[in-house]
């Protein structure tokens, strides 16, 4: 099966506990250290097998093949990608079941990552995730004071809308926000606005 590594924990010696999102499941697996193993890292897409490992109830990760991206050697892109995928671990680590939405979202993002500002790809993917989880607040009532928002909108964590005056952060016009929330597009946003939404995203999904 194929999946994306969203977390690595070093255990004794060089062994690792690896968390992987696949289309079917969220797998937490044990990887024994072996000199013949290639290095794996957060964000990598791999093909792998799971195997029962004796008395332990944690399955073993085996037959790992790294599936590279075209942009894997671009350090800047890889670093942003790792920051993005790490967020999924914090968000999903306690999930018992996982629908294929998350794998597909990450898979699509990986294909777009080098084609435009990757922060745009991440912000657009996040709006899709919020909608999928029923957490996208399209009604423009301020999360802080509850009054309707008639002018520019400032987003806070989970992209909750607020009055610019209530949070004193960089705001978006209503047209820009509409394009983002309805069409899942950052088309009307400049890079500074994208940067602000990326930084909110880093606070957690
Ligand atoms: Zn307000």
Tab-separated table of C-alpha atoms and ligand atoms in Angstrom:
chain	number	residue	atom	x	y	z
A	1	UNK	CA	0.000	0.000	0.000
A	2	UNK	CA	0.992	3.606	-0.349
A	3	UNK	CA	1.004	6.352	2.210
A	4	UNK	CA	2.519	9.552	3.526
A	5	UNK	CA	4.715	9.611	6.613
A	6	UNK	CA	3.294	12.189	9.010
A	7	UNK	CA	5.294	11.392	12.128
A	8	UNK	CA	8.488	9.679	13.251
A	9	UNK	CA	9.492	8.845	16.803
A	10	UNK	CA	12.889	7.462	17.552
A	11	UNK	CA	12.797	4.608	20.059
A	12	UNK	CA	15.741	2.578	21.358
A	13	UNK	CA	18.888	2.670	19.229
A	14	UNK	CA	17.846	3.589	15.734
A	15	UNK	CA	14.411	1.988	15.680
A	16	UNK	CA	11.451	4.149	14.764
A	17	UNK	CA	7.720	4.379	15.371
A	18	UNK	CA	6.311	5.630	12.095
A	19	UNK	CA	2.840	7.081	11.503
A	20	UNK	CA	1.529	6.864	7.957
A	21	UNK	CA	-1.673	8.060	6.275
A	22	UNK	CA	-2.793	5.687	3.556
A	23	UNK	CA	-6.023	5.710	1.600
A	24	UNK	CA	-7.426	2.971	3.845
A	25	UNK	CA	-6.088	3.787	7.276
A	26	UNK	CA	-3.877	5.664	9.668
A	27	UNK	CA	-1.048	3.262	10.515
A	28	UNK	CA	1.362	3.445	13.405
A	29	UNK	CA	4.121	0.925	12.721
A	30	UNK	CA	7.443	-0.198	14.113
A	31	UNK	CA	10.524	-0.001	11.966
A	32	UNK	CA	13.607	-1.903	13.024
A	33	UNK	CA	16.853	-0.265	12.199
A	34	UNK	CA	18.797	-1.919	9.431
A	35	UNK	CA	21.811	-0.721	7.548
A	36	UNK	CA	20.230	-1.751	4.290
A	37	UNK	CA	17.224	0.470	4.851
A	38	UNK	CA	17.102	3.743	3.029
A	39	UNK	CA	16.442	6.832	5.088
A	40	UNK	CA	12.837	7.849	5.570
A	41	UNK	CA	11.565	11.177	6.729
A	42	UNK	CA	8.378	13.065	7.533
A	43	UNK	CA	6.556	13.980	4.347
A	44	UNK	CA	7.902	11.110	2.281
A	45	UNK	CA	5.500	9.095	0.183
A	46	UNK	CA	6.243	5.397	0.481
A	47	UNK	CA	5.042	2.057	-0.708
A	48	UNK	CA	5.047	-0.372	2.217
A	49	UNK	CA	3.771	-3.559	3.817
A	50	UNK	CA	2.577	-4.256	7.353
A	51	UNK	CA	3.571	-7.384	9.197
A	52	UNK	CA	2.680	-8.831	12.604
A	53	UNK	CA	5.777	-8.920	14.792
A	54	UNK	CA	5.642	-11.655	17.370
A	55	UNK	CA	4.445	-10.674	20.802
A	56	UNK	CA	4.170	-6.980	20.198
A	57	UNK	CA	0.766	-5.630	19.216
A	58	UNK	CA	2.271	-2.976	17.034
A	59	UNK	CA	2.681	-4.059	13.419
A	60	UNK	CA	6.003	-3.912	11.724
A	61	UNK	CA	6.773	-1.668	8.760
A	62	UNK	CA	8.501	-3.555	5.973
A	63	UNK	CA	9.346	-3.515	2.270
A	64	UNK	CA	9.544	0.266	2.175
A	65	UNK	CA	10.034	1.860	-1.207
A	66	UNK	CA	10.416	5.611	-1.336
A	67	UNK	CA	8.259	7.222	-4.018
A	68	UNK	CA	10.003	10.489	-4.810
A	69	UNK	CA	8.486	13.784	-5.869
A	70	UNK	CA	9.942	15.855	-8.656
A	71	UNK	CA	10.661	18.525	-6.067
A	72	UNK	CA	12.140	16.267	-3.359
A	73	UNK	CA	15.576	17.879	-3.657
A	74	UNK	CA	14.241	21.397	-3.277
A	75	UNK	CA	15.004	21.979	0.390
A	76	UNK	CA	12.614	24.927	0.765
A	77	UNK	CA	9.683	23.045	-0.733
A	78	UNK	CA	10.444	19.943	1.309
A	79	UNK	CA	10.666	21.921	4.538
A	80	UNK	CA	7.271	23.570	3.963
A	81	UNK	CA	5.824	20.177	3.023
A	82	UNK	CA	7.090	18.636	6.252
A	83	UNK	CA	5.604	21.488	8.278
A	84	UNK	CA	2.293	20.922	6.494
A	85	UNK	CA	2.185	17.134	6.961
A	86	UNK	CA	3.190	17.347	10.620
A	87	UNK	CA	-0.067	19.205	11.218
A	88	UNK	CA	-2.035	16.149	10.098
A	89	UNK	CA	-0.430	14.033	12.784
A	90	UNK	CA	-1.508	16.353	15.581
A	91	UNK	CA	-4.976	16.573	14.067
A	92	UNK	CA	-5.578	12.884	13.319
A	93	UNK	CA	-3.432	10.923	15.758
A	94	UNK	CA	-6.375	9.801	17.877
A	95	UNK	CA	-8.626	8.971	14.929
A	96	UNK	CA	-9.693	5.350	14.895
A	97	UNK	CA	-11.011	5.405	11.379
A	98	UNK	CA	-9.963	7.625	8.565
A	99	UNK	CA	-11.758	8.147	5.306
A	100	UNK	CA	-9.818	8.458	2.078
A	101	UNK	CA	-10.439	12.212	1.957
A	102	UNK	CA	-7.223	12.930	3.884
A	103	UNK	CA	-4.962	10.786	1.724
A	104	UNK	CA	-6.470	12.227	-1.453
A	105	UNK	CA	-6.135	15.785	-0.141
A	106	UNK	CA	-2.437	15.252	0.641
A	107	UNK	CA	-1.870	13.402	-2.617
A	108	UNK	CA	-3.365	16.240	-4.667
A	109	UNK	CA	-1.393	18.814	-2.702
A	110	UNK	CA	1.868	16.949	-3.384
A	111	UNK	CA	1.160	17.147	-7.116
A	112	UNK	CA	0.575	20.895	-6.938
A	113	UNK	CA	3.328	21.734	-4.455
A	114	UNK	CA	5.930	22.899	-6.989
A	115	UNK	CA	3.503	24.435	-9.486
A	116	UNK	CA	2.682	27.584	-7.532
A	117	UNK	CA	3.449	29.108	-4.136
A	118	UNK	CA	3.070	25.980	-1.967
A	119	UNK	CA	1.552	28.018	0.844
A	120	UNK	CA	-1.378	28.680	-1.499
A	121	UNK	CA	-1.757	24.951	-2.072
A	122	UNK	CA	-1.777	24.376	1.693
A	123	UNK	CA	-4.296	27.138	2.423
A	124	UNK	CA	-6.661	25.910	-0.305
A	125	UNK	CA	-6.342	22.311	0.920
A	126	UNK	CA	-7.080	23.438	4.467
A	127	UNK	CA	-10.317	25.156	3.431
A	128	UNK	CA	-11.393	21.884	1.795
A	129	UNK	CA	-10.553	20.043	5.014
A	130	UNK	CA	-12.583	22.484	7.110
A	131	UNK	CA	-15.556	22.041	4.798
A	132	UNK	CA	-15.204	18.262	4.846
A	133	UNK	CA	-15.207	18.283	8.632
A	134	UNK	CA	-18.184	20.673	8.782
A	135	UNK	CA	-16.058	23.412	10.357
A	136	UNK	CA	-16.008	26.025	7.593
A	137	UNK	CA	-17.745	29.141	8.868
A	138	UNK	CA	-19.173	30.876	5.815
A	139	UNK	CA	-21.672	32.976	7.777
A	140	UNK	CA	-19.879	36.188	8.543
A	141	UNK	CA	-20.556	36.651	12.212
A	142	UNK	CA	-17.601	37.633	14.320
A	143	UNK	CA	-16.318	34.754	16.434
A	144	UNK	CA	-15.282	37.187	19.165
A	145	UNK	CA	-18.190	39.628	19.503
A	146	UNK	CA	-20.915	37.660	17.638
A	147	UNK	CA	-22.005	40.687	15.584
A	148	UNK	CA	-22.317	40.487	11.790
A	149	UNK	CA	-19.249	41.439	9.766
A	150	UNK	CA	-20.113	44.041	7.139
A	151	UNK	CA	-16.637	44.969	5.935
A	152	UNK	CA	-13.219	43.301	5.799
A	153	UNK	CA	-12.708	40.019	7.625
A	154	UNK	CA	-9.804	38.841	9.757
A	155	UNK	CA	-9.432	35.100	10.104
A	156	UNK	CA	-8.172	33.464	13.270
A	157	UNK	CA	-7.344	29.830	14.091
A	158	UNK	CA	-9.548	27.321	12.204
A	159	UNK	CA	-10.165	30.232	9.826
A	160	UNK	CA	-12.935	31.573	12.028
A	161	UNK	CA	-14.081	34.988	10.827
A	162	UNK	CA	-13.740	38.055	13.025
A	163	UNK	CA	-13.937	41.822	12.654
A	164	UNK	CA	-10.655	43.385	11.741
A	165	UNK	CA	-11.229	45.714	14.705
A	166	UNK	CA	-11.712	42.785	17.084
A	167	UNK	CA	-8.406	41.048	16.328
A	168	UNK	CA	-6.186	43.761	14.805
A	169	UNK	CA	-4.703	41.350	12.281
A	170	UNK	CA	-4.304	41.490	8.522
A	171	UNK	CA	-7.753	41.343	6.941
A	172	UNK	CA	-9.236	40.147	3.660
A	173	UNK	CA	-11.984	41.767	1.611
A	174	UNK	CA	-15.301	39.941	1.532
A	175	UNK	CA	-14.817	39.145	-2.182
A	176	UNK	CA	-11.436	37.592	-1.449
A	177	UNK	CA	-12.884	35.538	1.365
A	178	UNK	CA	-15.830	34.451	-0.765
A	179	UNK	CA	-13.438	33.216	-3.458
A	180	UNK	CA	-11.473	31.304	-0.828
A	181	UNK	CA	-14.395	29.755	1.049
A	182	UNK	CA	-16.682	29.056	-1.915
A	183	UNK	CA	-14.236	28.198	-4.687
A	184	UNK	CA	-11.374	27.050	-2.446
A	185	UNK	CA	-9.139	29.438	-4.298
A	186	UNK	CA	-6.530	31.965	-3.173
A	187	UNK	CA	-6.713	33.676	-6.573
A	188	UNK	CA	-7.662	37.079	-5.148
A	189	UNK	CA	-5.093	36.960	-2.359
A	190	UNK	CA	-1.643	38.517	-2.532
A	191	UNK	CA	1.373	36.683	-1.136
A	192	UNK	CA	1.298	38.648	2.100
A	193	UNK	CA	-2.277	37.550	2.747
A	194	UNK	CA	-1.380	33.967	1.858
A	195	UNK	CA	1.510	34.175	4.285
A	196	UNK	CA	-0.786	35.297	7.082
A	197	UNK	CA	-3.179	32.389	6.452
A	198	UNK	CA	-0.257	29.963	6.288
A	199	UNK	CA	0.936	31.140	9.682
A	200	UNK	CA	-2.559	30.640	11.128
A	201	UNK	CA	-2.522	27.152	9.667
A	202	UNK	CA	0.720	26.363	11.504
A	203	UNK	CA	-1.132	26.928	14.788
A	204	UNK	CA	-2.998	23.683	14.080
A	205	UNK	CA	-5.640	22.249	11.754
B	1	LIG	ZN1	-16.148	41.404	16.340
